[in-house]
XYZ file of C-alpha atoms in Angstrom:
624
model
C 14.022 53.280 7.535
C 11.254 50.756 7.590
C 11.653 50.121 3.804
C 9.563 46.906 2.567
C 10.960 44.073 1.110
C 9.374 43.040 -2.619
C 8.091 39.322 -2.124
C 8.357 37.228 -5.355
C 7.509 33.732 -5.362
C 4.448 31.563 -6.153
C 1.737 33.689 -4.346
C 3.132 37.115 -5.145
C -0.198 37.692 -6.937
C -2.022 38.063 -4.348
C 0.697 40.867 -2.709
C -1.933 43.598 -4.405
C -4.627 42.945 -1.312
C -3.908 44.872 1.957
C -5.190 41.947 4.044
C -2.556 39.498 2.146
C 0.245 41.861 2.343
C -0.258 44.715 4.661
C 1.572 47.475 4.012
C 3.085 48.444 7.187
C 4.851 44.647 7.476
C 4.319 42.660 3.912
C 2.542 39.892 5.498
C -0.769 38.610 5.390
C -3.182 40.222 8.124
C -2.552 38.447 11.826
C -6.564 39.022 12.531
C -7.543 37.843 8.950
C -5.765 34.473 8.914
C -4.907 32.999 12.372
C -4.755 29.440 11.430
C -1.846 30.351 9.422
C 0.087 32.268 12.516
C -0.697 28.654 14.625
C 2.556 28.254 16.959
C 3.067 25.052 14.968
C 2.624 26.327 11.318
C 6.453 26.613 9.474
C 6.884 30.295 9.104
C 7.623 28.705 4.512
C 3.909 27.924 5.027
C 1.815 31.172 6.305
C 1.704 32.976 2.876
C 0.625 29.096 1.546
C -1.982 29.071 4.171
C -3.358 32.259 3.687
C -3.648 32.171 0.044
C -5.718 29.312 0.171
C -8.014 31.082 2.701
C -8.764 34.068 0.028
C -9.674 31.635 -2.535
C -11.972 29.887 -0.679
C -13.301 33.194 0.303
C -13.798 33.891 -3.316
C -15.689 31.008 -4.102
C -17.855 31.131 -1.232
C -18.741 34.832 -1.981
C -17.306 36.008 1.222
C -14.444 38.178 0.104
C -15.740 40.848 1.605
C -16.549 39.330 4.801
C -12.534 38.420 5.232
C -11.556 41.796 3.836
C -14.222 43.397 6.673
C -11.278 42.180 9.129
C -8.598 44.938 7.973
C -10.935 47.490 6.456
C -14.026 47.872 8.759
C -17.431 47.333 7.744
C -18.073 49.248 4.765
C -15.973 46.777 2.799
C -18.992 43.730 3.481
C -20.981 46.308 1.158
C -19.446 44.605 -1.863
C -21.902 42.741 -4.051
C -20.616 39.132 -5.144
C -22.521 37.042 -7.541
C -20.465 33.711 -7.770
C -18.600 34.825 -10.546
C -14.951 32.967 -9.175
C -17.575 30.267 -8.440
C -18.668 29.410 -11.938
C -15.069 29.451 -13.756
C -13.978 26.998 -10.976
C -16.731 24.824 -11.993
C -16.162 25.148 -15.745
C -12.588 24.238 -15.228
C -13.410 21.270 -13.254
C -16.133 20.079 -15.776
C -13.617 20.764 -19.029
C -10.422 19.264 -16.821
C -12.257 16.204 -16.163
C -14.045 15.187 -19.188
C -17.299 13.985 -19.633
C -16.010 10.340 -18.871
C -12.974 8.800 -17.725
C -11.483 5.371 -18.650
C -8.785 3.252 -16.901
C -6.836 1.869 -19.984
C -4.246 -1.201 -19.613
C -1.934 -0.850 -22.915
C -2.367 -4.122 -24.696
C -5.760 -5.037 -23.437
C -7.341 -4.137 -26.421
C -4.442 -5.911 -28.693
C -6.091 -9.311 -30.543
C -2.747 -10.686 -32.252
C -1.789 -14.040 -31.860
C 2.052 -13.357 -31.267
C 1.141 -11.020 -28.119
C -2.021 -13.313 -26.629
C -0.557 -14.028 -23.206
C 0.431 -10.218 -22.934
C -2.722 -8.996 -24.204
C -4.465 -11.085 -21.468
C -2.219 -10.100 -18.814
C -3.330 -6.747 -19.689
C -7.211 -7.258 -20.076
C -6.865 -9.235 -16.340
C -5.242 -6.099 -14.737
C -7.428 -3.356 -16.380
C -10.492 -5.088 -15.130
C -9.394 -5.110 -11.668
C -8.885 -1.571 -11.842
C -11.855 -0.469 -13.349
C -14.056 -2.385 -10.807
C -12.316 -0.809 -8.248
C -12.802 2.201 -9.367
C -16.655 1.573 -9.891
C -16.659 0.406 -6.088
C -14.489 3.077 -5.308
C -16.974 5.904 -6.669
C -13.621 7.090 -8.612
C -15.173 9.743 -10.432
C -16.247 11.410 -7.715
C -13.283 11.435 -5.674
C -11.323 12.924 -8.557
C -14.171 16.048 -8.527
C -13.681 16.143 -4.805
C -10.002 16.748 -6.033
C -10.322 18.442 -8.795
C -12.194 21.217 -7.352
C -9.566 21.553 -4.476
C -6.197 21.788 -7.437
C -8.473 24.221 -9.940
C -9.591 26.598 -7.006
C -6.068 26.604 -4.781
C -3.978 25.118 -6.803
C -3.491 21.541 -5.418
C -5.097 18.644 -4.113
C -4.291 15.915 -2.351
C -5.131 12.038 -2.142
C -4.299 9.522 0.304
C -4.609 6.245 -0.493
C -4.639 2.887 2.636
C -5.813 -0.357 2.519
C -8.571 -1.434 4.253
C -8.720 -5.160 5.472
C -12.559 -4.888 6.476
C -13.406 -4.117 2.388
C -10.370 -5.628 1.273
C -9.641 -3.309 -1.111
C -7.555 0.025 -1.512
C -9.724 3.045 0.188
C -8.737 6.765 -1.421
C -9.587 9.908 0.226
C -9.183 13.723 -0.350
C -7.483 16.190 1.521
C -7.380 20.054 1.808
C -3.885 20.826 0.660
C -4.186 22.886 3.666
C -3.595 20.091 5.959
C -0.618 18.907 3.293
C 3.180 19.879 4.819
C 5.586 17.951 2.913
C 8.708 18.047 4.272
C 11.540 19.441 1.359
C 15.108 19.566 2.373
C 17.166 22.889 1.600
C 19.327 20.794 -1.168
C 15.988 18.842 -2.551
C 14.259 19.634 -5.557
C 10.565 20.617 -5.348
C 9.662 18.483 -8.013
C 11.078 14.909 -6.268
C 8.819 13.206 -4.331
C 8.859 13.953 -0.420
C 10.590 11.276 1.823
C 8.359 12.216 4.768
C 4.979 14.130 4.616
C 2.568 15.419 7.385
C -1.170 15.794 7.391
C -1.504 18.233 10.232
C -4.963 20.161 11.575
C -6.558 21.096 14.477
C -9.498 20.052 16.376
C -11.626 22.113 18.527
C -12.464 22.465 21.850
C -15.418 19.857 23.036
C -16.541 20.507 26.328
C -19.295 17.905 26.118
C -16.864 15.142 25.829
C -13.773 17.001 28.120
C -11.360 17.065 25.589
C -9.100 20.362 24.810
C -8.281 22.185 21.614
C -5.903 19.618 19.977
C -3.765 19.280 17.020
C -3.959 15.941 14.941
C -0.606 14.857 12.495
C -0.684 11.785 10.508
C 2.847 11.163 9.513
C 3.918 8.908 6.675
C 7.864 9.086 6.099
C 10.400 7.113 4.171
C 13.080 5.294 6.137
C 15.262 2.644 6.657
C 13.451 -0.974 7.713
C 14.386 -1.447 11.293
C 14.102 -4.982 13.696
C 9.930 -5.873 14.692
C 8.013 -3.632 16.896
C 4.688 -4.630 18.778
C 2.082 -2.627 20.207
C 3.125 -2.035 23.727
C 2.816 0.957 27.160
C 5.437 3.280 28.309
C 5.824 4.122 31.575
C 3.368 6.684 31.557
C 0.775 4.194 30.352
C 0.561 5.741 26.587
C 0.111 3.221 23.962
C 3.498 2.885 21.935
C 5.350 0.578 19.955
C 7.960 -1.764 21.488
C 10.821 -3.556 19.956
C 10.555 -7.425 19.965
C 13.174 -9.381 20.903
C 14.401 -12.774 20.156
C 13.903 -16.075 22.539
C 16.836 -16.513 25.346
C 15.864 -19.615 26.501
C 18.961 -21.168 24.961
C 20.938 -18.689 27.174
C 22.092 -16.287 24.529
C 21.542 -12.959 24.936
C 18.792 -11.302 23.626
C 18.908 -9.370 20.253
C 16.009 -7.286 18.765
C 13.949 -9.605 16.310
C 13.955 -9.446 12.579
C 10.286 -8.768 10.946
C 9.045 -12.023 9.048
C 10.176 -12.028 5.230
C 13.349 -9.568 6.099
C 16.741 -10.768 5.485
C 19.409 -9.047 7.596
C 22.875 -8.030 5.536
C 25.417 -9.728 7.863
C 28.094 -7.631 5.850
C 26.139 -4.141 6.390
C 24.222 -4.922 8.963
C 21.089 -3.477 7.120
C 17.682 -4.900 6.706
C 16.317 -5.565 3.316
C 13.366 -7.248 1.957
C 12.353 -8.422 -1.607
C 8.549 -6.602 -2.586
C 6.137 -8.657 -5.194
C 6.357 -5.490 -7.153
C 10.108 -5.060 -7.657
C 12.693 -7.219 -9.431
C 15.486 -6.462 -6.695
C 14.894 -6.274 -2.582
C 15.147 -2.661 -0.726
C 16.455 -1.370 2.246
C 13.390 1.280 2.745
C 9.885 0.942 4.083
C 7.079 3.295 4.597
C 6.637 3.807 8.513
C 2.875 5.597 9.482
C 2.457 8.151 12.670
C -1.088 9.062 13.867
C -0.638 11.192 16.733
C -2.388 13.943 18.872
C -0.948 17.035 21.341
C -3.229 19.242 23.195
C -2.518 22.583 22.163
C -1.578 24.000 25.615
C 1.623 21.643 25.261
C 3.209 22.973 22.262
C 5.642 25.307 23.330
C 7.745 27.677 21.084
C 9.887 27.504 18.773
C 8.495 24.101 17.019
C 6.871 23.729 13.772
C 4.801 20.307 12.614
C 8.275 18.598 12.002
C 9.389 18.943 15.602
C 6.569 18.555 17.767
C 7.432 16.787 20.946
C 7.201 13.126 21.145
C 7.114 12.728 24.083
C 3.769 14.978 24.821
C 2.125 12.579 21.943
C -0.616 10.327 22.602
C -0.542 7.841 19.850
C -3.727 6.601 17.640
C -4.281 2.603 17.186
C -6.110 1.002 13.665
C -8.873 -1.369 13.337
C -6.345 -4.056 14.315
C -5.149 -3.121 17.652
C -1.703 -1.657 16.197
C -0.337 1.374 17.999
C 0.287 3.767 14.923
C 3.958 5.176 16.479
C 6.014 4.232 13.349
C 4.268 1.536 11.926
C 5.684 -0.564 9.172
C 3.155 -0.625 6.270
C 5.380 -2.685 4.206
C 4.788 -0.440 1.564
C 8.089 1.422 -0.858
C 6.107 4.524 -1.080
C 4.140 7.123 0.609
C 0.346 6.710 -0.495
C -0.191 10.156 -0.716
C -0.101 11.861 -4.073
C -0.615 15.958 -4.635
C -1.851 17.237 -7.336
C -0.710 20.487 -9.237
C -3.406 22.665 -10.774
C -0.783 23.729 -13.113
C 2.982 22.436 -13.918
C 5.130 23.654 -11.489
C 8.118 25.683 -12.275
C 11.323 24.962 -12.141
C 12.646 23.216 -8.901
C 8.940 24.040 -7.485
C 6.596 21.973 -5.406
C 2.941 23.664 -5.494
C 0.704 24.171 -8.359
C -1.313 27.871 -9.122
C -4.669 28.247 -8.600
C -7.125 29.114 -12.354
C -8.044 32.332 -10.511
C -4.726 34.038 -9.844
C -3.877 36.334 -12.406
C -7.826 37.566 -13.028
C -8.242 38.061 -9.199
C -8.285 41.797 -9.504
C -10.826 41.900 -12.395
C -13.183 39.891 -9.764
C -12.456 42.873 -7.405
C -13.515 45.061 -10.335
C -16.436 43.170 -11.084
C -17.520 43.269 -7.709
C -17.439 46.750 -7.676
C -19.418 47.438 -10.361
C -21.551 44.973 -9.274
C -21.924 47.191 -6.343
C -22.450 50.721 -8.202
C -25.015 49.021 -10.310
C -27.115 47.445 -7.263
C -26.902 51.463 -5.976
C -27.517 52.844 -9.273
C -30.871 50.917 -9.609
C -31.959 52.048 -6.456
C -32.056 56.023 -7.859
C -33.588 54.194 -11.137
C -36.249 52.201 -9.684
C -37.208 54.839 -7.444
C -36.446 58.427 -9.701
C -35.232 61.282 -8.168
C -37.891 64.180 -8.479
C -37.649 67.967 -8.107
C -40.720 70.677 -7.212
C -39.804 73.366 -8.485
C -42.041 77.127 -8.376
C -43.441 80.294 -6.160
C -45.769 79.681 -2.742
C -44.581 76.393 -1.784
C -44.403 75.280 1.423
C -40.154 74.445 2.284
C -41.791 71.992 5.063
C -44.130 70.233 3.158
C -43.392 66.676 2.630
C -43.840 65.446 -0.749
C -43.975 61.677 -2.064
C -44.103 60.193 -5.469
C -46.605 57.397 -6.328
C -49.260 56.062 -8.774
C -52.103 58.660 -8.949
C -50.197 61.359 -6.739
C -51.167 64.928 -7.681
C -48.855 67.633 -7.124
C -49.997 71.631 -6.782
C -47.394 74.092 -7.946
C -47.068 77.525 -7.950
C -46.454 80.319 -10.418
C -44.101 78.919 -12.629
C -44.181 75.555 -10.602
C -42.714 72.834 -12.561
C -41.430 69.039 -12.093
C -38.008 67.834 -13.115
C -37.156 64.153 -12.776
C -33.511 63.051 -13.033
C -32.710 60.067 -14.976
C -30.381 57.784 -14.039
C -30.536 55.000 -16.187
C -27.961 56.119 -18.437
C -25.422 55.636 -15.550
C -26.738 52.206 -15.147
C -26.911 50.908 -18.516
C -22.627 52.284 -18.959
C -22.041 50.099 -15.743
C -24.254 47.179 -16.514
C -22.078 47.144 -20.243
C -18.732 48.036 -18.198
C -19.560 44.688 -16.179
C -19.837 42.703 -19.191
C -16.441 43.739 -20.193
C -15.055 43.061 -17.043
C -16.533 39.865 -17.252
C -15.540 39.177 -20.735
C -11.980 40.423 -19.748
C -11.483 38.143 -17.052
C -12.632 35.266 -19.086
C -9.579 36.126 -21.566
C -7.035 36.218 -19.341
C -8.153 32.636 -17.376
C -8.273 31.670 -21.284
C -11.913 30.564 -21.096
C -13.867 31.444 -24.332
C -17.646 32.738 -24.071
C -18.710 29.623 -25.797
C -17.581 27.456 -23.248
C -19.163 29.665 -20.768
C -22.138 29.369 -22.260
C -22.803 32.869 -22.335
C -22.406 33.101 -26.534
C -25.343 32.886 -28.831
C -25.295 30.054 -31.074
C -26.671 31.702 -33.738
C -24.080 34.300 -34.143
C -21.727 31.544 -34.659
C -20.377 32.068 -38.780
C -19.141 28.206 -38.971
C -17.893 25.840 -37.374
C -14.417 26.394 -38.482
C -14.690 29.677 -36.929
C -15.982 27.821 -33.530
C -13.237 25.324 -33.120
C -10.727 28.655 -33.673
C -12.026 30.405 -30.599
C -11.747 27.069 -28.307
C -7.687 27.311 -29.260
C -7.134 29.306 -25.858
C -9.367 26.726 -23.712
C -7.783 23.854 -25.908
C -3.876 25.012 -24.779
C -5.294 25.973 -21.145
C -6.734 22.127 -20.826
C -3.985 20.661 -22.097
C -1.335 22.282 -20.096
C -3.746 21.038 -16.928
C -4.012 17.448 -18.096
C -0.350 17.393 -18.506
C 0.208 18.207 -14.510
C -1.729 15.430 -14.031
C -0.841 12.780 -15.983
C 1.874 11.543 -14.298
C -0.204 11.365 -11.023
C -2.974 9.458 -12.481
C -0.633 7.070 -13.309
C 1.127 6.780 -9.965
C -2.346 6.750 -8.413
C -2.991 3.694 -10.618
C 0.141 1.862 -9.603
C -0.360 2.655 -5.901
C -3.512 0.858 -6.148
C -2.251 -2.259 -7.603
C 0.542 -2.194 -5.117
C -1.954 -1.866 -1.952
C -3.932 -5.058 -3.889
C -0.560 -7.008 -3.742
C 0.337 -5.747 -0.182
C -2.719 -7.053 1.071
C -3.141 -10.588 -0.511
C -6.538 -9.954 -2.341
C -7.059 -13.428 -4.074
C -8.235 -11.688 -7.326
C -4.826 -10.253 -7.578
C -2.899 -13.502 -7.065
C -0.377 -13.809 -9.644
C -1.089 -10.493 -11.369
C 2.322 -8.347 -12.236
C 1.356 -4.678 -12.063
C 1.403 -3.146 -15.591
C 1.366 0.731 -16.434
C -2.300 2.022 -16.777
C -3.792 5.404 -17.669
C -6.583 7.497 -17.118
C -8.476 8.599 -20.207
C -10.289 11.800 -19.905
C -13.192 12.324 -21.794
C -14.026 14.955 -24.504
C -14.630 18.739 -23.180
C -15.715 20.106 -26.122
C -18.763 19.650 -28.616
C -17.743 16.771 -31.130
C -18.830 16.743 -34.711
C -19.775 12.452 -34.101
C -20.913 11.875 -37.226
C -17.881 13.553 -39.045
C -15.442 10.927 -37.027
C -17.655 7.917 -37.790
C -17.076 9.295 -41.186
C -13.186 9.286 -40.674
C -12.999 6.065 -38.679
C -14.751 4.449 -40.926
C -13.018 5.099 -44.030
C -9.423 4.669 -42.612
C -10.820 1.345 -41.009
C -12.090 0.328 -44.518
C -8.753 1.752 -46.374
C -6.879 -0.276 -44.126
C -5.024 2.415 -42.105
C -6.333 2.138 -39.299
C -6.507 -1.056 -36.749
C -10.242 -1.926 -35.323
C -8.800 -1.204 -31.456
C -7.592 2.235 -33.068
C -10.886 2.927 -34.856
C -13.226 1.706 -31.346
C -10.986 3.873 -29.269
C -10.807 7.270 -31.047
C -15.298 6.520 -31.132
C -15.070 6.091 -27.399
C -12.912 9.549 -27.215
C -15.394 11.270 -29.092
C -18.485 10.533 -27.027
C -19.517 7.300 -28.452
C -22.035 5.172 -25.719
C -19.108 2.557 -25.961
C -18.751 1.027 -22.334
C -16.052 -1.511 -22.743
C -13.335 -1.439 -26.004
C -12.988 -5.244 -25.644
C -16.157 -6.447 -25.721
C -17.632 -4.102 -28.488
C -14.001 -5.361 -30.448
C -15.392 -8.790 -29.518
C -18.974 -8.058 -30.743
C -17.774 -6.455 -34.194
C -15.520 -9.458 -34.933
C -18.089 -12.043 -34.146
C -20.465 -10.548 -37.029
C -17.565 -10.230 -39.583
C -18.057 -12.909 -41.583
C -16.887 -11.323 -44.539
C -13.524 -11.254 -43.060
C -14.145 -14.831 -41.593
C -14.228 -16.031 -45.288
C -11.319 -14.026 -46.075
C -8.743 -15.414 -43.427
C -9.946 -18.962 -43.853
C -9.036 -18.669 -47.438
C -5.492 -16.950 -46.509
C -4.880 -19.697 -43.641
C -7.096 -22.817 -43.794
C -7.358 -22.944 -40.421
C -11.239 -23.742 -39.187
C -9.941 -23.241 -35.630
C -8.544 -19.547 -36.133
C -11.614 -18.614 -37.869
C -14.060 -20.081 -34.958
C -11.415 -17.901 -32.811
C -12.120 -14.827 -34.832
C -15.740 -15.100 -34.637
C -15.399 -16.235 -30.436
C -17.592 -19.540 -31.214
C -16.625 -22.896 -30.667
C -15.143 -25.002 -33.305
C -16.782 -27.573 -35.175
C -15.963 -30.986 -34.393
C -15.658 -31.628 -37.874
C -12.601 -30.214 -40.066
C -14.620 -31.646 -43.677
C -17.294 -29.794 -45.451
C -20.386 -31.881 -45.892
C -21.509 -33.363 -48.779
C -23.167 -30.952 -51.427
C -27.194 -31.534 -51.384
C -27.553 -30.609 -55.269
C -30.931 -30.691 -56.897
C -32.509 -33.869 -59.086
C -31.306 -33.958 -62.321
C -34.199 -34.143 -64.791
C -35.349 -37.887 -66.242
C -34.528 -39.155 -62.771
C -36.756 -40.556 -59.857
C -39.191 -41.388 -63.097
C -39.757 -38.035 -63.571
C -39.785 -37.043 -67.642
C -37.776 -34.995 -69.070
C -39.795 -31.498 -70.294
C -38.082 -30.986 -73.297
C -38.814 -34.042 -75.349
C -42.309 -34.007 -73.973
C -42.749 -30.955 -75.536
C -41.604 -31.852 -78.675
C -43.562 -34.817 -78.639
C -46.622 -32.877 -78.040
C -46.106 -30.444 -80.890
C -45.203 -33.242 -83.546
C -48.722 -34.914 -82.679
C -50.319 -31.690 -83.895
C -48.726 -31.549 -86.888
């Protein structure tokens, strides 16, 4: 009977467009998205694939070009004026703060009893904050950022590169991303293998054929040493080594330096800087390329032929066929825009559910670029006896018009029409600002001045304030793991800065999205810091939070303490102790423990000097 088949799961949003979900099959438009029909796309992926293709169509202002495709070319009419375009970037600049701070728990700590903690701390978060300033961090997360707010998810892949000597992170389409979830896994665990998959075009200047690129990074078993080595067909590939026969034994395959083989088992384990007990599992990396024409159906980007691959090789000469990065994880971390749901994988994109009141907007956008057209330009009628049907008429400055018996002029006025579309706009835009929970204030589009208090302010940022913190939440977790991979890759590759350093949980702070009221938290801070509720680290942390010029915790701590000589007084009286109190203040201490002598002033009578009170009495007896 040809009945269709209702699609729930976590694009069903889009189902509303014909090009997404025609309605003769239920699947998104063949001519429309062809990348996503690719003979090597999973058939899990095209909706994915597709979904991500009218986004970016939104936010490029060309959703009307892709819906031209299906519905001919009346539907490129459509007037778009970046409207998906600016909440995207709102988003991104609220999501992200106006700063962001790598913070080592217990740098900022001062006590005595947790010193060699508290400098084990300070060590690490330096490290990671100047790699992050050599790193250009902040801009790599907006690369990222933009990608999870307008599609849903982003992706980073993080390598170490021996030439910089430092950990190198890049960002991905999640359109490229193919992470490999069995039927019995949970969407929420992490992958055990992943792909990065696209294609490359045809270059006829350089002889090479459409090809399709997949860089593989999968979770497996450590196996005996390979080498870079040919086939028989001459394609680069990587060999097993074997161990010396000259003794006359037979040859075994060779076990990779710092492995241990399990002679009970038979398994190969090895014991990582990172980890207090060895593992049996390494991170193995694929780069390879196929030439379209070769990929033959049925296959998807998990099964492509191996055999038809020509492999990639690094900086160092090493075939990348399942090379051993002697790494316990897969570098790559994606990033939800929102928390999944249960037992899910992919994150939602900010525009989903107010995706139709963009259409709408459009629209009127549309009828109100037509409608000024008739206003602009009005619409007159000649109207009387003994005119001439063929005469052509034409309105203009100074024009004079001669009319019969009864001859009159009627002008139709259409700016009523206009002025109901240009308010119906407002309240489509206002509407779809509600239901992506962004207020008009952080839109910018509110006047200040109709603003009762500021009471009344912070109330309407409660929608933006739950929105925010639902998105922070999806990401905390990676910006830790993105953290620890980075300390990780600093071990893995021997930096001598990192000698000796234990990787330690770190965090990172986002910045303030909202106005702050500064002087009303100096005004808190300083109270509960004077009251004694409140710890100095506490006090220079929450100023940093709320938009405080305060680069570094530790060394404005250090700077505060080193003026405090009120307090100096205080704990040298409490302990006695000359060198805690040079500690305190972060200045050297005095060779000498004793006070010097007192340097009073000359008592009078002495050095021959005379006392002034019996000279003046001396003095007034004489007048008597």
């Amino acid at each position: 009977m040809g009945l269709k088949s209702l699609v729930i799961d976590a694009w069903a949003w889009l189902n509303y467009k014909p090009v997404f979900s025609d309605p003769g099959l239920g699947v998104p438009h063949r001519r429309a998205f062809p990348e996503a029909y690719a003979s090597w796309v999973p058939d899990a992926d095209v909706r994915r694939l597709s979904a991500y293709k009218v986004l970016a169509a939104y936010d490029n202002n060309q959703a009307g070009e892709l819906a031209e495709l299906r519905d001919g070319p009346t539907a490129r009419e459509r007037r778009e004026f970046g409207d998906p375009s600016m909440f995207i970037d709102t988003l991104v600049a609220h999501v992200m703060g106006r700063e962001q701070h790598i913070v080592v728990p217990g740098a900022e700590q001062t006590d005595a009893g947790t010193e060699t903690e508290g400098v084990a701390a300070e060590r690490v978060q330096g490290l990671l904050r100047q790699w992050a300033e050599d790193e250009l961090l902040p801009m790599r997360m907006l690369q990222c950022e933009r990608k999870a707010v307008g599609l849903g998810d982003g992706v980073y892949l993080l390598y170490w590169d021996p030439d910089k000597q430092r950990p190198r992170l890049r960002t991905y389409d999640p359109g490229f991303y193919f992470p490999i979830i069995g039927e019995d896994g949970d969407g929420a665990d992490y992958p055990q293998r992943i792909h990065l998959a696209w294609e490359l075009p045809e270059d006829k200047a350089r002889g090479l054929k459409a090809r399709l690129r997949r860089i593989t990074y999968e979770m497996d078993w450590i196996r005996p040493a390979t080498a870079s080595g040919v086939d028989q067909a001459g394609r680069p590939v990587r060999a097993p080594l074997m161990t010396d026969t000259s003794d006359g034994t037979p040859p075994v395959p060779a076990i990779s330096r710092g492995d241990t083989l399990d002679e009970q088992t038979g398994a190969i384990y090895r014991q990582y800087t990172w980890n207090d007990r060895p593992t049996y599992r390494t991170c193995y990396l694929t780069d390879a390329t196929w030439e379209l024409g070769d990929l033959k159906s049925p296959m998807d980007v998990d099964s492509l032929p191996m055999d038809k691959a020509v492999f990639a090789s690094n900086g160092s000469g090493e075939v990348l066929d399942h090379l051993d990065l002697y790494l316990d994880f897969i570098p790559i971390i994606h990033t939800p825009n929102t928390v999944p749901p249960a037992e899910e994988h992919w994150g939602q994109s900010s525009l989903a559910k107010a995706l139709q009141a963009f259409d709408e907007l459009a629209s009127t956008d549309t009828d109100s670029a037509r409608a000024s057209a008739t206003t602009g330009l009005p619409m007159v009628g000649i109207s009387g006896q003994n005119l001439d049907p063929k005469q052509q008429y034409n309105v203009g400055p100074g024009t004079m018009f001669k009319l019969g018996q009864d001859g009159k002029l009627t002008t139709i006025d259409t700016s009523p029409a206009l002025r109901e579309l240009r308010e119906h706009g407002h309240d489509l835009a206002d509407r779809a600002a509600n239901v992506v929970r962004l207020p008009a204030v952080s839109l910018g589009t509110m006047d200040p001045t109709k603003v009762p208090s500021g009471y009344a302010l912070q109330l309407s940022l409660g929608p933006l304030d739950s929105l925010i913190a639902g998105m922070r939440l999806a990401r905390a977790h990676k910006d830790m793991l993105l953290l620890r991979f980075v300390q990780r890759l600093y071990l893995a590759g021997q930096h001598p800065d990192w000698a000796g350093v234990t990787p330690l949980p770190a965090k990172l702070v986002r910045g303030p999205y909202t106005p702050t009221d500064k002087a009303a938290v100096l005004e808190q801070v300083s109270t509960a810091y004077k009251d004694g509720v409140l710890s100095l680290e506490t006090a220079v942390r929450m100023l940093t939070e709320s938009g405080w010029p305060i680069d570094d915790a530790e060394k404005e701590i250090e700077q505060i303490q080193s003026r405090s000589f009120e307090q100096a007084r205080l704990l040298a009286d409490a302990l006695g102790n000359v060198a805690e109190v040079a500690k305190f203040l972060g200045r050297a201490t005095p060779e000498s423990t004793q006070a010097p002598p007192p340097n009073l002033p000359a008592l009078p009578g002495e050095n021959g000097e005379k006392n002034p009170a019996a000279q003046g009495a001396q003095g007034s007896g004489g007048n008597e």
